[in-house]
Amino acid sequence: MKSIFKYLLIVFVVLLVLSGFAALFQSPFASTGEVSLSGLANKITAGEVKEIVVHGDNLDITLTNDEKLKSKKEAGVAITETLTSLGITPEQLNALNINVKDESGFAFYAINFLPILLPILFIGFIFWFMLRQAQRGSMQAFSFGKSKARLVVGNGKKRITFKDVAGLIEAKEEVTEVVEFLKDPARFHKLGARIPRGVLLVGSPGTGKTLLAKAVANEAGVPFFFVSGSEFVEMFVGVGASRVRDTFEAAKKTSPSIIFIDEIDAIGRHRGAGLGGGHDEREQTLNQILVEMDGFDTNDAVIIMAATNRPDTLDPALLRPGRFDRRIILDEPSMKDRESILKLHALDKPFDKNVDLKVVAERTPGFSGADLANVINEAAILAARKNRTSVTQEDLVSAIEKVILGPERKSHVFTKKEKEIAAYHEAGHALVASSLPNTDPVHKVSIISRGRAGGYTLKLPTEDKHLKSKAEFESELAVLLGGQTAEQIIFKEITTGASNDLKIASEIARNMITRFGMSEKLGPITFGEKDELVFLGKEITADKNYSNEIAYQIDQEVRKFIVAARQTARKVIGDKISLLHKIAKELIEKETLEQKEFYALLKA
């Protein structure tokens, strides 16, 4: 409707301008006085008229003093006849200079034809516009099943190559083979090798799946078609399958080429899990992909790349050899990789000369590439807010805490009593963590609220860990219960501040028993089978494959681990009660203790 009103407004303005031109040509440019025919006759009789110019029924009169007048004669009657009837003699007429000029050119057509043509043109425009809209709608209906894949051109302002992808060494080696095959397929064909038809990039969100695909697009130098899995799915059955066919046809015409499907789990989930049965639109789309990838009509020069963070939900037929027969896992970056990623994101930002990105890498275990990029960006924002000319180490450390815990809540002010409780709570965590073996070093202790936490004790590992022992879990449980234990020892009561600690401790203890087989009583057995409901996405149900008696024993073992951890925390705090008071006193005064300050207190 907005476009219709827009076109109508344009037509109205055009008509208004044309009408103005018509009026302009119809009337003289100069401003002249009006005189009646009888007044004209009197002036002729008085000898004051020099010249009369006749334009149709309009008279342009020039007096002997060069004054301009205008008048209008009777329609269809000659000017001489009109003047004779008003008493002008033939001699007086002969003395006058009378010129008759016929209307011609644009003025003639504007005056005589525009009043007729304009309404016809206006109606014709309305009909043309309606037909054009109808034709566009019909063309959209025909193009409804066309592919929405975009052809990536590698000559953009910022070309991402493998050099721009830090870490992911093994993943880059795998996709490099694809690039080399597309550049020089004869080298592989000589040995009878066949490049994998499908490459599936699997990794947690933010690990660089799409970034790696962009690098492949620029490195390969072949047509690269990018499409999201959700762009195949429509409410009408058959549209997704049609778009799949059109995408593969376009890729085959420009082969060798690459098709990249982002978030393929949107269309590649297990068949038969939905409510629509075999005629469900998503399943029809998946069936068409399976046929195109390894059906009767296959094309070795078209390589399919796809990305997902839910490989467990994909249909088995999609993962078999001949389709997605190469699966590339993108893990969270190691400490060395995190440092490389941080250096990459720091290239376009002014950093202070004392910034040590290795320290930042040590403080960010488990961070993905996207998380690290966010840390660098948050640090730059903090530096800008403080009107600094460069990003400092302090900004980077604050950015890490902001990403992990949330922004500082300076408006969340503790009362004197609450501040004291929070100080002893965090001092209990930190003291137990620094006293037990198999725990990570304490990097920071604070009672300044961040996010939903009233205070926090930041413990970070010095190296990447892929395995965790039972002793490490037991020490972790003691650290988690150290805060509430300190509250109970000092204030003879407990508060709600330990609710999250207790939740995490309970989950760890239950996983030790049901998943990791760390219970001596129940033995090396796992309990409970998780079954993911594909159609419902994130909904997960646990199948109880054990009896009620075993369930009771699991609960008893969970309690046993928690009670043992609490006793350990009580013993540590009881033996070092003076250190607890010292740490809490410093926290009340300074609110934050960095790693060096904290360990200096322990040695004093």
Coordinates of C-alpha atoms in Angstrom, one line a residue:
M1 CA 0.0 0.0 0.0
K2 CA 2.9 2.4 0.8
S3 CA 4.3 2.0 -2.7
I4 CA 0.9 2.6 -4.3
F5 CA 0.5 5.9 -2.4
K6 CA 4.1 6.8 -3.3
Y7 CA 3.4 6.4 -7.1
L8 CA 0.0 8.3 -6.8
L9 CA 1.9 11.2 -5.1
I10 CA 4.4 11.3 -8.0
V11 CA 1.6 11.3 -10.6
F12 CA -0.1 14.1 -8.8
V13 CA 3.0 16.2 -8.7
V14 CA 3.7 15.6 -12.4
L15 CA 0.1 16.7 -13.3
L16 CA 0.5 19.8 -11.1
V17 CA 3.7 20.8 -12.9
L18 CA 2.2 20.2 -16.4
S19 CA -0.9 22.2 -15.5
G20 CA 1.4 25.0 -14.4
F21 CA 3.3 24.9 -17.7
A22 CA 0.0 25.0 -19.6
A23 CA -1.2 28.0 -17.7
L24 CA 2.2 29.6 -18.2
F25 CA 2.1 29.2 -22.0
Q26 CA -1.5 30.2 -22.1
S27 CA -1.0 33.6 -20.4
P28 CA 1.7 36.2 -21.1
F29 CA 4.9 36.2 -19.1
A30 CA 4.7 39.9 -18.3
S31 CA 2.2 41.4 -15.9
T32 CA -0.2 43.5 -18.0
G33 CA -3.4 45.5 -17.3
E34 CA -6.9 44.4 -18.4
V35 CA -9.0 46.6 -20.7
S36 CA -12.5 46.0 -22.0
L37 CA -13.4 46.1 -25.7
S38 CA -15.3 49.4 -25.2
G39 CA -12.3 50.8 -23.4
L40 CA -10.1 49.6 -26.3
A41 CA -12.4 51.3 -28.8
N42 CA -12.1 54.6 -26.9
K43 CA -8.3 54.4 -26.8
I44 CA -8.3 53.7 -30.6
T45 CA -10.5 56.7 -31.2
A46 CA -8.1 58.8 -29.1
G47 CA -5.2 57.6 -31.1
E48 CA -3.4 56.0 -28.1
V49 CA -3.2 52.4 -29.6
K50 CA 0.0 51.5 -31.5
E51 CA -0.4 47.8 -32.1
I52 CA -2.8 44.9 -31.5
V53 CA -1.6 41.3 -31.6
V54 CA -4.3 38.6 -31.8
H55 CA -3.7 35.2 -30.2
G56 CA -6.9 33.3 -30.8
D57 CA -9.4 35.2 -28.7
N58 CA -6.7 37.0 -26.7
L59 CA -5.6 40.5 -27.6
D60 CA -2.1 41.9 -26.7
I61 CA -2.3 45.7 -26.9
T62 CA 0.7 48.0 -27.1
L63 CA -0.1 51.8 -26.6
T64 CA 1.8 54.6 -28.1
N65 CA 3.6 55.2 -24.7
D66 CA 4.7 51.4 -24.9
E67 CA 2.3 50.4 -22.1
K68 CA 1.1 46.9 -22.4
L69 CA -2.6 46.0 -22.1
K70 CA -4.6 42.9 -22.8
S71 CA -8.2 42.2 -23.7
K72 CA -10.4 39.4 -25.0
K73 CA -12.6 39.5 -28.1
E74 CA -15.7 37.5 -28.8
A75 CA -15.1 33.9 -29.7
G76 CA -15.6 33.1 -33.5
V77 CA -15.7 36.8 -34.5
A78 CA -12.9 38.7 -36.2
I79 CA -11.3 41.5 -34.4
T80 CA -12.0 44.1 -37.1
E81 CA -15.7 43.1 -37.1
T82 CA -15.8 43.5 -33.4
L83 CA -14.1 47.0 -33.5
T84 CA -16.4 48.1 -36.4
S85 CA -19.4 47.3 -34.3
L86 CA -18.0 49.4 -31.5
G87 CA -17.8 52.5 -33.8
I88 CA -14.3 52.3 -35.2
T89 CA -14.1 53.7 -38.7
P90 CA -12.2 51.9 -41.5
E91 CA -9.7 54.8 -41.6
Q92 CA -8.9 54.3 -37.9
L93 CA -8.6 50.5 -38.5
N94 CA -6.2 51.1 -41.4
A95 CA -4.0 53.3 -39.1
L96 CA -3.7 50.4 -36.6
N97 CA -1.0 47.7 -36.8
I98 CA -3.1 44.5 -36.3
N99 CA -1.1 41.2 -36.3
V100 CA -2.9 37.8 -36.1
K101 CA -0.6 34.9 -34.8
D102 CA -1.8 31.3 -34.8
E103 CA -0.9 29.1 -31.8
S104 CA 1.6 26.4 -32.6
G105 CA 4.3 24.2 -30.9
F106 CA 4.1 23.1 -27.3
A107 CA 1.8 25.9 -26.2
F108 CA -0.9 24.9 -28.8
Y109 CA -0.8 21.3 -27.8
A110 CA -0.6 22.1 -24.1
I111 CA -3.7 24.3 -24.2
N112 CA -5.8 22.1 -26.5
F113 CA -4.8 18.5 -25.8
L114 CA -3.4 18.3 -22.2
P115 CA -6.9 18.6 -20.6
I116 CA -7.9 15.6 -22.6
L117 CA -4.7 13.6 -22.4
L118 CA -3.9 14.0 -18.7
P119 CA -6.9 12.0 -17.4
I120 CA -6.3 9.2 -20.0
L121 CA -2.6 9.1 -19.0
F122 CA -3.5 9.0 -15.3
I123 CA -6.0 6.1 -15.8
G124 CA -3.4 4.3 -18.0
F125 CA -0.8 4.6 -15.4
I126 CA -3.1 3.1 -12.7
F127 CA -3.8 0.1 -14.9
W128 CA -0.1 -0.3 -15.8
F129 CA 0.9 -0.3 -12.1
M130 CA -1.8 -2.9 -11.2
L131 CA -0.6 -5.2 -14.0
R132 CA 3.0 -4.8 -13.0
Q133 CA 2.3 -5.7 -9.4
A134 CA 0.3 -8.7 -10.5
Q135 CA 3.1 -9.8 -12.8
R136 CA 5.7 -9.4 -10.0
G137 CA 3.5 -11.6 -7.7
S138 CA 3.3 -14.3 -10.4
M139 CA 7.1 -14.2 -10.9
Q140 CA 7.6 -14.5 -7.2
A141 CA 5.4 -17.6 -7.2
F142 CA 7.5 -19.1 -9.9
S143 CA 10.8 -18.3 -8.1
F144 CA 9.5 -19.5 -4.7
G145 CA 11.4 -22.8 -5.1
K146 CA 14.6 -21.2 -6.3
S147 CA 17.8 -21.5 -4.3
K148 CA 18.7 -18.8 -1.8
A149 CA 22.4 -19.7 -1.8
R150 CA 24.7 -16.7 -2.2
L151 CA 27.8 -16.9 -4.3
V152 CA 30.8 -15.7 -2.3
V153 CA 33.2 -13.5 -4.2
G154 CA 36.7 -13.6 -2.8
N155 CA 37.7 -10.1 -3.7
G156 CA 36.1 -8.3 -0.7
K157 CA 37.6 -5.6 1.4
K158 CA 38.7 -8.1 4.0
R159 CA 39.7 -11.5 2.6
I160 CA 39.9 -14.1 5.3
T161 CA 42.6 -16.8 4.7
F162 CA 44.1 -19.6 6.7
K163 CA 46.5 -17.1 8.2
D164 CA 43.6 -15.3 9.8
V165 CA 42.5 -18.5 11.5
A166 CA 44.6 -19.0 14.6
G167 CA 44.9 -22.4 16.2
L168 CA 42.8 -25.3 14.6
I169 CA 46.0 -26.8 13.2
E170 CA 44.5 -30.2 12.5
A171 CA 41.2 -28.8 11.1
K172 CA 43.1 -26.5 8.7
E173 CA 45.2 -29.5 7.5
E174 CA 42.0 -31.4 6.8
V175 CA 40.3 -28.6 4.8
T176 CA 43.6 -27.8 3.1
E177 CA 43.4 -31.1 1.3
V178 CA 40.0 -30.1 -0.1
V179 CA 41.5 -26.8 -1.4
E180 CA 44.5 -28.6 -2.9
F181 CA 42.2 -31.1 -4.6
L182 CA 40.2 -28.3 -6.2
K183 CA 43.3 -26.6 -7.4
D184 CA 45.1 -29.7 -8.7
P185 CA 42.8 -32.8 -8.9
A186 CA 45.2 -34.7 -11.2
R187 CA 47.7 -35.2 -8.4
F188 CA 45.1 -37.1 -6.4
H189 CA 43.5 -39.0 -9.4
K190 CA 46.9 -40.4 -10.4
L191 CA 47.0 -42.4 -7.2
G192 CA 43.3 -43.4 -7.5
A193 CA 42.4 -41.2 -4.5
R194 CA 38.9 -39.7 -4.3
I195 CA 38.4 -36.5 -2.2
P196 CA 35.7 -36.8 0.4
R197 CA 32.4 -35.5 -1.1
G198 CA 31.2 -34.0 2.2
V199 CA 33.1 -32.3 5.0
L200 CA 31.3 -31.8 8.3
L201 CA 32.7 -29.2 10.7
V202 CA 31.7 -30.1 14.2
G203 CA 32.4 -27.8 17.3
S204 CA 30.9 -25.8 20.1
P205 CA 29.5 -22.4 19.3
G206 CA 32.2 -19.8 18.7
T207 CA 35.0 -22.3 17.8
G208 CA 35.4 -20.9 14.3
K209 CA 33.4 -23.2 12.0
T210 CA 32.0 -20.5 9.7
L211 CA 35.3 -18.6 9.9
L212 CA 37.1 -21.7 8.6
A213 CA 34.6 -22.0 5.8
K214 CA 35.2 -18.4 4.8
A215 CA 39.0 -19.1 4.7
V216 CA 38.3 -22.1 2.4
A217 CA 36.2 -19.9 0.1
N218 CA 39.1 -17.5 -0.3
E219 CA 41.9 -20.1 -0.5
A220 CA 40.2 -22.4 -3.0
G221 CA 39.7 -19.8 -5.8
V222 CA 36.6 -21.7 -7.0
P223 CA 32.9 -20.7 -6.8
F224 CA 31.7 -20.9 -3.1
F225 CA 28.0 -21.1 -2.5
F226 CA 26.9 -20.2 1.0
V227 CA 23.4 -21.0 2.4
S228 CA 21.9 -21.6 5.9
G229 CA 20.1 -24.8 6.7
S230 CA 17.0 -22.8 7.8
E231 CA 16.7 -21.1 4.3
F232 CA 15.7 -24.4 2.7
V233 CA 12.7 -24.9 5.0
E234 CA 9.3 -23.3 4.2
M235 CA 5.8 -24.0 5.4
F236 CA 4.9 -25.5 2.0
V237 CA 5.9 -29.1 1.4
G238 CA 8.4 -29.5 -1.5
V239 CA 9.8 -26.0 -1.5
G240 CA 12.9 -27.1 0.4
A241 CA 13.6 -30.0 -1.9
S242 CA 13.2 -27.7 -4.9
R243 CA 15.7 -25.2 -3.4
V244 CA 18.2 -28.1 -2.8
R245 CA 17.9 -29.2 -6.4
D246 CA 18.4 -25.6 -7.6
T247 CA 21.4 -25.1 -5.3
F248 CA 23.2 -28.2 -6.6
E249 CA 22.3 -27.4 -10.2
A250 CA 23.9 -24.0 -9.9
A251 CA 27.0 -25.5 -8.3
K252 CA 27.3 -28.2 -11.0
K253 CA 27.2 -25.5 -13.7
T254 CA 30.2 -23.7 -12.2
S255 CA 32.1 -26.9 -11.0
P256 CA 34.5 -27.4 -9.5
S257 CA 32.8 -25.6 -6.7
I258 CA 31.9 -25.8 -3.0
I259 CA 28.5 -25.6 -1.3
F260 CA 28.6 -24.6 2.4
I261 CA 25.5 -25.3 4.5
D262 CA 25.6 -23.5 7.9
E263 CA 23.7 -25.0 10.8
I264 CA 22.8 -28.2 8.8
D265 CA 21.0 -29.6 11.9
A266 CA 18.1 -27.4 10.9
I267 CA 17.3 -29.8 8.1
G268 CA 19.5 -32.9 8.8
R269 CA 17.9 -34.3 11.9
H270 CA 16.8 -37.9 12.4
R271 CA 14.0 -38.8 10.0
G272 CA 10.9 -40.2 11.7
A273 CA 11.3 -38.1 14.8
G274 CA 8.9 -35.3 13.7
L275 CA 5.1 -35.2 13.9
G276 CA 4.6 -35.0 10.1
G277 CA 5.7 -38.5 9.3
G278 CA 7.4 -39.1 5.9
H279 CA 5.8 -36.1 4.3
D280 CA 7.2 -33.6 6.7
E281 CA 8.8 -30.7 4.8
R282 CA 12.1 -31.0 6.7
E283 CA 12.3 -34.7 5.9
Q284 CA 11.6 -34.1 2.2
T285 CA 14.4 -31.6 2.1
L286 CA 16.8 -34.0 3.8
N287 CA 15.9 -36.8 1.4
Q288 CA 16.7 -34.5 -1.5
I289 CA 20.1 -33.6 0.0
L290 CA 20.9 -37.3 0.4
V291 CA 20.0 -38.0 -3.2
E292 CA 22.0 -35.1 -4.5
M293 CA 25.1 -36.0 -2.5
D294 CA 25.3 -39.6 -3.5
G295 CA 22.5 -40.6 -5.8
F296 CA 22.5 -41.9 -9.3
D297 CA 23.7 -38.6 -10.7
T298 CA 26.7 -37.6 -8.7
N299 CA 29.4 -35.0 -9.4
D300 CA 32.8 -35.4 -7.9
A301 CA 33.7 -31.8 -8.6
V302 CA 31.1 -30.4 -6.2
I303 CA 32.2 -30.6 -2.6
I304 CA 29.7 -30.1 0.3
M305 CA 30.8 -28.4 3.5
A306 CA 28.5 -28.1 6.5
A307 CA 28.7 -26.9 10.1
T308 CA 26.8 -27.9 13.2
N309 CA 27.2 -28.0 17.0
R310 CA 24.7 -30.8 17.3
P311 CA 26.2 -33.8 15.4
D312 CA 24.3 -36.2 17.6
T313 CA 21.0 -35.1 16.1
L314 CA 22.0 -35.7 12.5
D315 CA 20.5 -38.6 10.5
P316 CA 22.9 -41.6 10.1
A317 CA 22.4 -41.6 6.3
L318 CA 23.9 -38.2 6.2
L319 CA 27.0 -39.2 8.0
R320 CA 27.8 -42.4 6.1
P321 CA 30.8 -42.7 3.7
G322 CA 30.0 -41.2 0.3
R323 CA 28.1 -38.3 1.9
F324 CA 29.6 -36.5 4.9
D325 CA 32.4 -39.0 5.1
R326 CA 34.9 -36.6 6.8
R327 CA 34.2 -35.2 10.2
I328 CA 36.4 -32.4 11.4
I329 CA 36.3 -31.6 15.1
L330 CA 36.9 -28.1 16.2
D331 CA 37.9 -28.1 19.9
E332 CA 38.1 -25.2 22.3
P333 CA 41.6 -23.6 21.8
S334 CA 44.5 -24.6 24.0
M335 CA 46.5 -22.0 26.0
K336 CA 49.0 -21.6 23.1
D337 CA 46.1 -21.3 20.6
R338 CA 44.3 -18.8 22.8
E339 CA 47.4 -16.6 22.9
S340 CA 47.6 -16.7 19.1
I341 CA 43.9 -15.8 18.8
L342 CA 44.3 -12.9 21.2
K343 CA 47.3 -11.6 19.2
L344 CA 45.2 -11.8 16.0
H345 CA 42.3 -9.8 17.4
A346 CA 44.7 -7.3 19.0
L347 CA 46.3 -6.3 15.6
D348 CA 43.9 -3.4 15.0
K349 CA 43.8 -2.1 18.5
P350 CA 46.4 0.1 20.3
F351 CA 47.8 -1.9 23.2
D352 CA 50.0 -0.7 26.1
K353 CA 53.6 -1.9 25.8
N354 CA 53.3 -3.7 29.2
V355 CA 50.3 -5.9 28.1
D356 CA 51.1 -9.6 28.4
L357 CA 48.6 -11.6 26.3
K358 CA 50.0 -14.9 27.7
V359 CA 48.6 -13.9 31.1
V360 CA 45.2 -13.3 29.5
A361 CA 45.4 -16.7 27.8
E362 CA 46.2 -18.4 31.2
R363 CA 43.1 -16.7 32.7
T364 CA 40.7 -17.8 29.9
P365 CA 40.6 -21.6 30.0
G366 CA 37.6 -23.1 28.1
F367 CA 37.1 -19.8 26.1
S368 CA 36.2 -20.2 22.5
G369 CA 37.6 -18.0 19.7
A370 CA 34.4 -15.9 19.8
D371 CA 34.8 -15.5 23.6
L372 CA 38.4 -14.3 23.2
A373 CA 37.3 -11.8 20.6
N374 CA 34.7 -10.5 23.0
V375 CA 37.3 -10.1 25.7
I376 CA 39.5 -8.0 23.5
N377 CA 36.5 -5.9 22.4
E378 CA 35.2 -5.4 26.0
A379 CA 38.7 -4.3 27.1
A380 CA 38.8 -1.7 24.3
I381 CA 35.4 -0.4 25.4
L382 CA 36.6 -0.2 29.0
A383 CA 39.7 1.7 27.9
A384 CA 37.5 4.1 25.8
R385 CA 35.2 4.7 28.8
K386 CA 38.2 5.7 30.9
N387 CA 39.5 8.0 28.2
R388 CA 42.7 6.1 27.7
T389 CA 44.7 6.1 24.5
S390 CA 45.6 2.4 24.7
V391 CA 44.3 -0.8 26.2
T392 CA 46.1 -1.8 29.4
Q393 CA 46.5 -5.1 31.2
E394 CA 44.0 -3.9 33.8
D395 CA 41.4 -3.4 31.1
L396 CA 42.0 -7.0 29.8
V397 CA 41.7 -8.5 33.3
S398 CA 38.5 -6.6 34.0
A399 CA 37.1 -7.7 30.7
I400 CA 37.7 -11.3 31.5
E401 CA 35.8 -11.0 34.8
K402 CA 33.0 -9.1 33.0
V403 CA 32.7 -11.9 30.4
I404 CA 32.8 -14.7 33.0
L405 CA 30.6 -13.1 35.8
G406 CA 29.0 -10.1 34.3
P407 CA 29.5 -6.3 34.9
E408 CA 30.2 -4.8 38.3
R409 CA 27.0 -4.0 40.3
K410 CA 28.2 -0.9 42.1
S411 CA 24.7 0.0 43.0
H412 CA 24.3 -3.3 44.9
V413 CA 25.7 -2.0 48.3
F414 CA 26.1 -4.4 51.2
T415 CA 25.1 -3.5 54.7
K416 CA 28.0 -3.6 57.3
K417 CA 26.8 -7.0 58.5
E418 CA 26.3 -8.4 54.9
K419 CA 29.7 -7.1 53.9
E420 CA 31.3 -9.0 56.8
I421 CA 29.5 -12.2 56.0
A422 CA 30.5 -11.9 52.3
A423 CA 34.1 -11.3 53.3
Y424 CA 34.3 -14.4 55.5
H425 CA 32.4 -16.5 52.9
E426 CA 34.9 -15.7 50.1
A427 CA 37.9 -15.9 52.5
G428 CA 36.7 -19.5 53.3
H429 CA 36.7 -20.4 49.6
A430 CA 40.1 -18.9 49.0
L431 CA 41.7 -20.4 52.2
V432 CA 40.5 -23.9 51.4
A433 CA 41.6 -23.6 47.8
S434 CA 45.1 -22.5 48.7
S435 CA 45.5 -25.1 51.4
L436 CA 44.4 -28.3 49.6
P437 CA 46.4 -30.2 47.0
N438 CA 44.9 -30.8 43.5
T439 CA 43.3 -27.4 43.3
D440 CA 43.9 -24.5 40.9
P441 CA 45.7 -21.4 42.1
V442 CA 43.6 -18.5 43.4
H443 CA 43.9 -15.5 41.0
K444 CA 41.5 -13.1 42.7
V445 CA 39.2 -12.7 45.6
S446 CA 36.5 -10.0 45.7
I447 CA 33.3 -9.1 47.5
I448 CA 32.2 -6.6 44.8
S449 CA 29.0 -7.9 43.2
R450 CA 29.2 -9.0 39.6
G451 CA 26.2 -10.3 37.7
R452 CA 24.2 -12.5 40.1
A453 CA 27.2 -13.2 42.4
G454 CA 27.6 -11.2 45.6
G455 CA 31.3 -12.0 45.6
Y456 CA 33.7 -14.4 43.9
T457 CA 36.9 -16.3 44.2
L458 CA 38.6 -16.7 40.9
K459 CA 40.6 -20.0 40.5
L460 CA 42.2 -20.7 37.2
P461 CA 44.4 -23.6 36.1
T462 CA 48.0 -23.0 35.1
E463 CA 47.8 -25.5 32.2
D464 CA 45.2 -27.1 30.0
K465 CA 43.6 -30.2 31.5
H466 CA 41.6 -32.8 29.7
L467 CA 41.3 -35.3 32.5
K468 CA 40.2 -34.9 36.1
S469 CA 40.9 -37.3 39.0
K470 CA 38.7 -38.2 41.9
A471 CA 41.1 -36.4 44.3
E472 CA 40.6 -33.2 42.2
F473 CA 36.8 -33.5 42.4
E474 CA 37.0 -34.1 46.2
S475 CA 39.2 -31.0 46.6
E476 CA 36.8 -29.0 44.4
L477 CA 33.9 -30.1 46.6
A478 CA 35.7 -28.9 49.7
V479 CA 36.5 -25.5 48.2
L480 CA 32.8 -25.1 47.2
L481 CA 31.7 -25.8 50.8
G482 CA 34.4 -23.7 52.3
G483 CA 32.3 -20.5 52.1
Q484 CA 29.3 -21.8 54.0
T485 CA 31.6 -23.6 56.5
A486 CA 33.4 -20.3 57.3
E487 CA 30.0 -18.6 57.8
Q488 CA 28.9 -21.3 60.2
I489 CA 32.2 -21.3 62.2
I490 CA 32.3 -17.5 62.6
F491 CA 28.7 -16.5 62.8
K492 CA 27.2 -19.7 64.1
E493 CA 24.6 -19.6 61.3
I494 CA 24.4 -20.0 57.5
T495 CA 22.9 -17.7 54.9
T496 CA 21.5 -18.0 51.3
G497 CA 24.8 -16.9 49.9
A498 CA 25.9 -20.5 49.3
S499 CA 22.9 -21.6 47.3
N500 CA 24.8 -21.7 44.0
D501 CA 27.9 -23.4 45.6
L502 CA 25.6 -26.2 47.0
K503 CA 23.9 -26.7 43.6
I504 CA 27.3 -27.1 41.8
A505 CA 28.7 -29.3 44.5
S506 CA 25.6 -31.6 44.4
E507 CA 25.9 -31.9 40.6
I508 CA 29.6 -32.7 40.8
A509 CA 29.0 -35.4 43.5
R510 CA 26.2 -37.0 41.5
N511 CA 28.2 -37.0 38.3
M512 CA 31.1 -38.7 40.2
I513 CA 28.8 -41.5 41.0
T514 CA 26.5 -41.9 38.0
R515 CA 28.8 -40.9 35.2
F516 CA 32.4 -41.4 36.3
G517 CA 32.1 -44.5 38.4
M518 CA 34.0 -43.0 41.3
S519 CA 31.9 -44.5 44.1
E520 CA 33.7 -47.4 46.0
K521 CA 30.3 -48.8 47.1
L522 CA 28.5 -48.8 43.7
G523 CA 31.6 -49.5 41.7
P524 CA 32.6 -48.6 38.1
I525 CA 29.1 -48.4 36.7
T526 CA 27.1 -45.6 35.0
F527 CA 23.5 -45.0 36.0
G528 CA 20.9 -43.4 33.8
E529 CA 20.7 -43.3 30.0
K530 CA 20.1 -39.9 28.4
D531 CA 17.9 -39.9 25.3
E532 CA 17.7 -36.7 23.3
L533 CA 14.3 -36.0 21.8
V534 CA 15.3 -34.7 18.3
F535 CA 12.0 -33.1 17.5
L536 CA 11.9 -31.1 20.7
G537 CA 15.5 -29.8 20.3
K538 CA 17.1 -29.3 23.7
E539 CA 14.6 -31.3 25.7
I540 CA 16.4 -34.3 27.2
T541 CA 14.9 -37.2 29.2
A542 CA 16.8 -39.6 31.4
D543 CA 15.9 -43.3 31.3
K544 CA 16.1 -44.7 34.8
N545 CA 17.9 -48.0 34.2
Y546 CA 18.3 -48.8 37.9
S547 CA 16.1 -49.8 40.8
N548 CA 14.7 -47.7 43.6
E549 CA 17.2 -49.4 45.9
I550 CA 20.1 -48.2 43.8
A551 CA 18.6 -44.8 43.6
Y552 CA 18.6 -44.6 47.4
Q553 CA 22.2 -45.8 47.5
I554 CA 23.2 -43.0 44.9
D555 CA 21.6 -40.4 47.2
Q556 CA 23.5 -41.8 50.2
E557 CA 26.7 -41.7 48.3
V558 CA 26.1 -38.1 47.2
R559 CA 25.5 -37.2 50.8
K560 CA 28.7 -39.0 51.8
F561 CA 30.8 -37.1 49.3
I562 CA 29.3 -33.7 50.4
V563 CA 29.7 -34.5 54.2
A564 CA 33.3 -35.6 53.7
A565 CA 34.1 -32.4 51.7
R566 CA 32.5 -30.3 54.5
Q567 CA 34.6 -32.0 57.1
T568 CA 37.7 -31.3 55.1
A569 CA 36.8 -27.6 54.7
R570 CA 36.0 -27.4 58.5
K571 CA 39.4 -28.9 59.4
V572 CA 41.3 -26.5 57.1
I573 CA 39.5 -23.5 58.4
G574 CA 39.8 -24.6 62.0
D575 CA 43.5 -25.1 61.7
K576 CA 44.1 -21.7 60.0
I577 CA 41.4 -19.6 61.7
S578 CA 43.9 -16.7 62.1
L579 CA 44.5 -16.6 58.4
L580 CA 40.8 -16.6 57.8
H581 CA 40.4 -13.5 60.0
K582 CA 43.3 -11.8 58.2
I583 CA 42.0 -12.4 54.7
A584 CA 38.4 -11.3 55.7
K585 CA 39.8 -8.2 57.3
E586 CA 41.7 -7.2 54.2
L587 CA 38.6 -7.9 52.0
I588 CA 36.4 -5.7 54.2
E589 CA 39.0 -2.9 53.8
K590 CA 40.0 -3.3 50.2
E591 CA 37.1 -5.3 48.8
T592 CA 39.4 -7.0 46.2
L593 CA 42.6 -9.0 46.6
E594 CA 44.7 -9.9 43.6
Q595 CA 46.8 -13.0 43.4
K596 CA 50.1 -11.5 44.7
E597 CA 48.3 -9.7 47.6
F598 CA 46.5 -12.9 48.6
Y599 CA 49.5 -15.1 48.6
A600 CA 51.5 -12.4 50.4
L601 CA 48.9 -12.6 53.2
L602 CA 49.3 -16.3 53.5
K603 CA 53.1 -16.0 53.9
A604 CA 53.0 -13.1 56.4

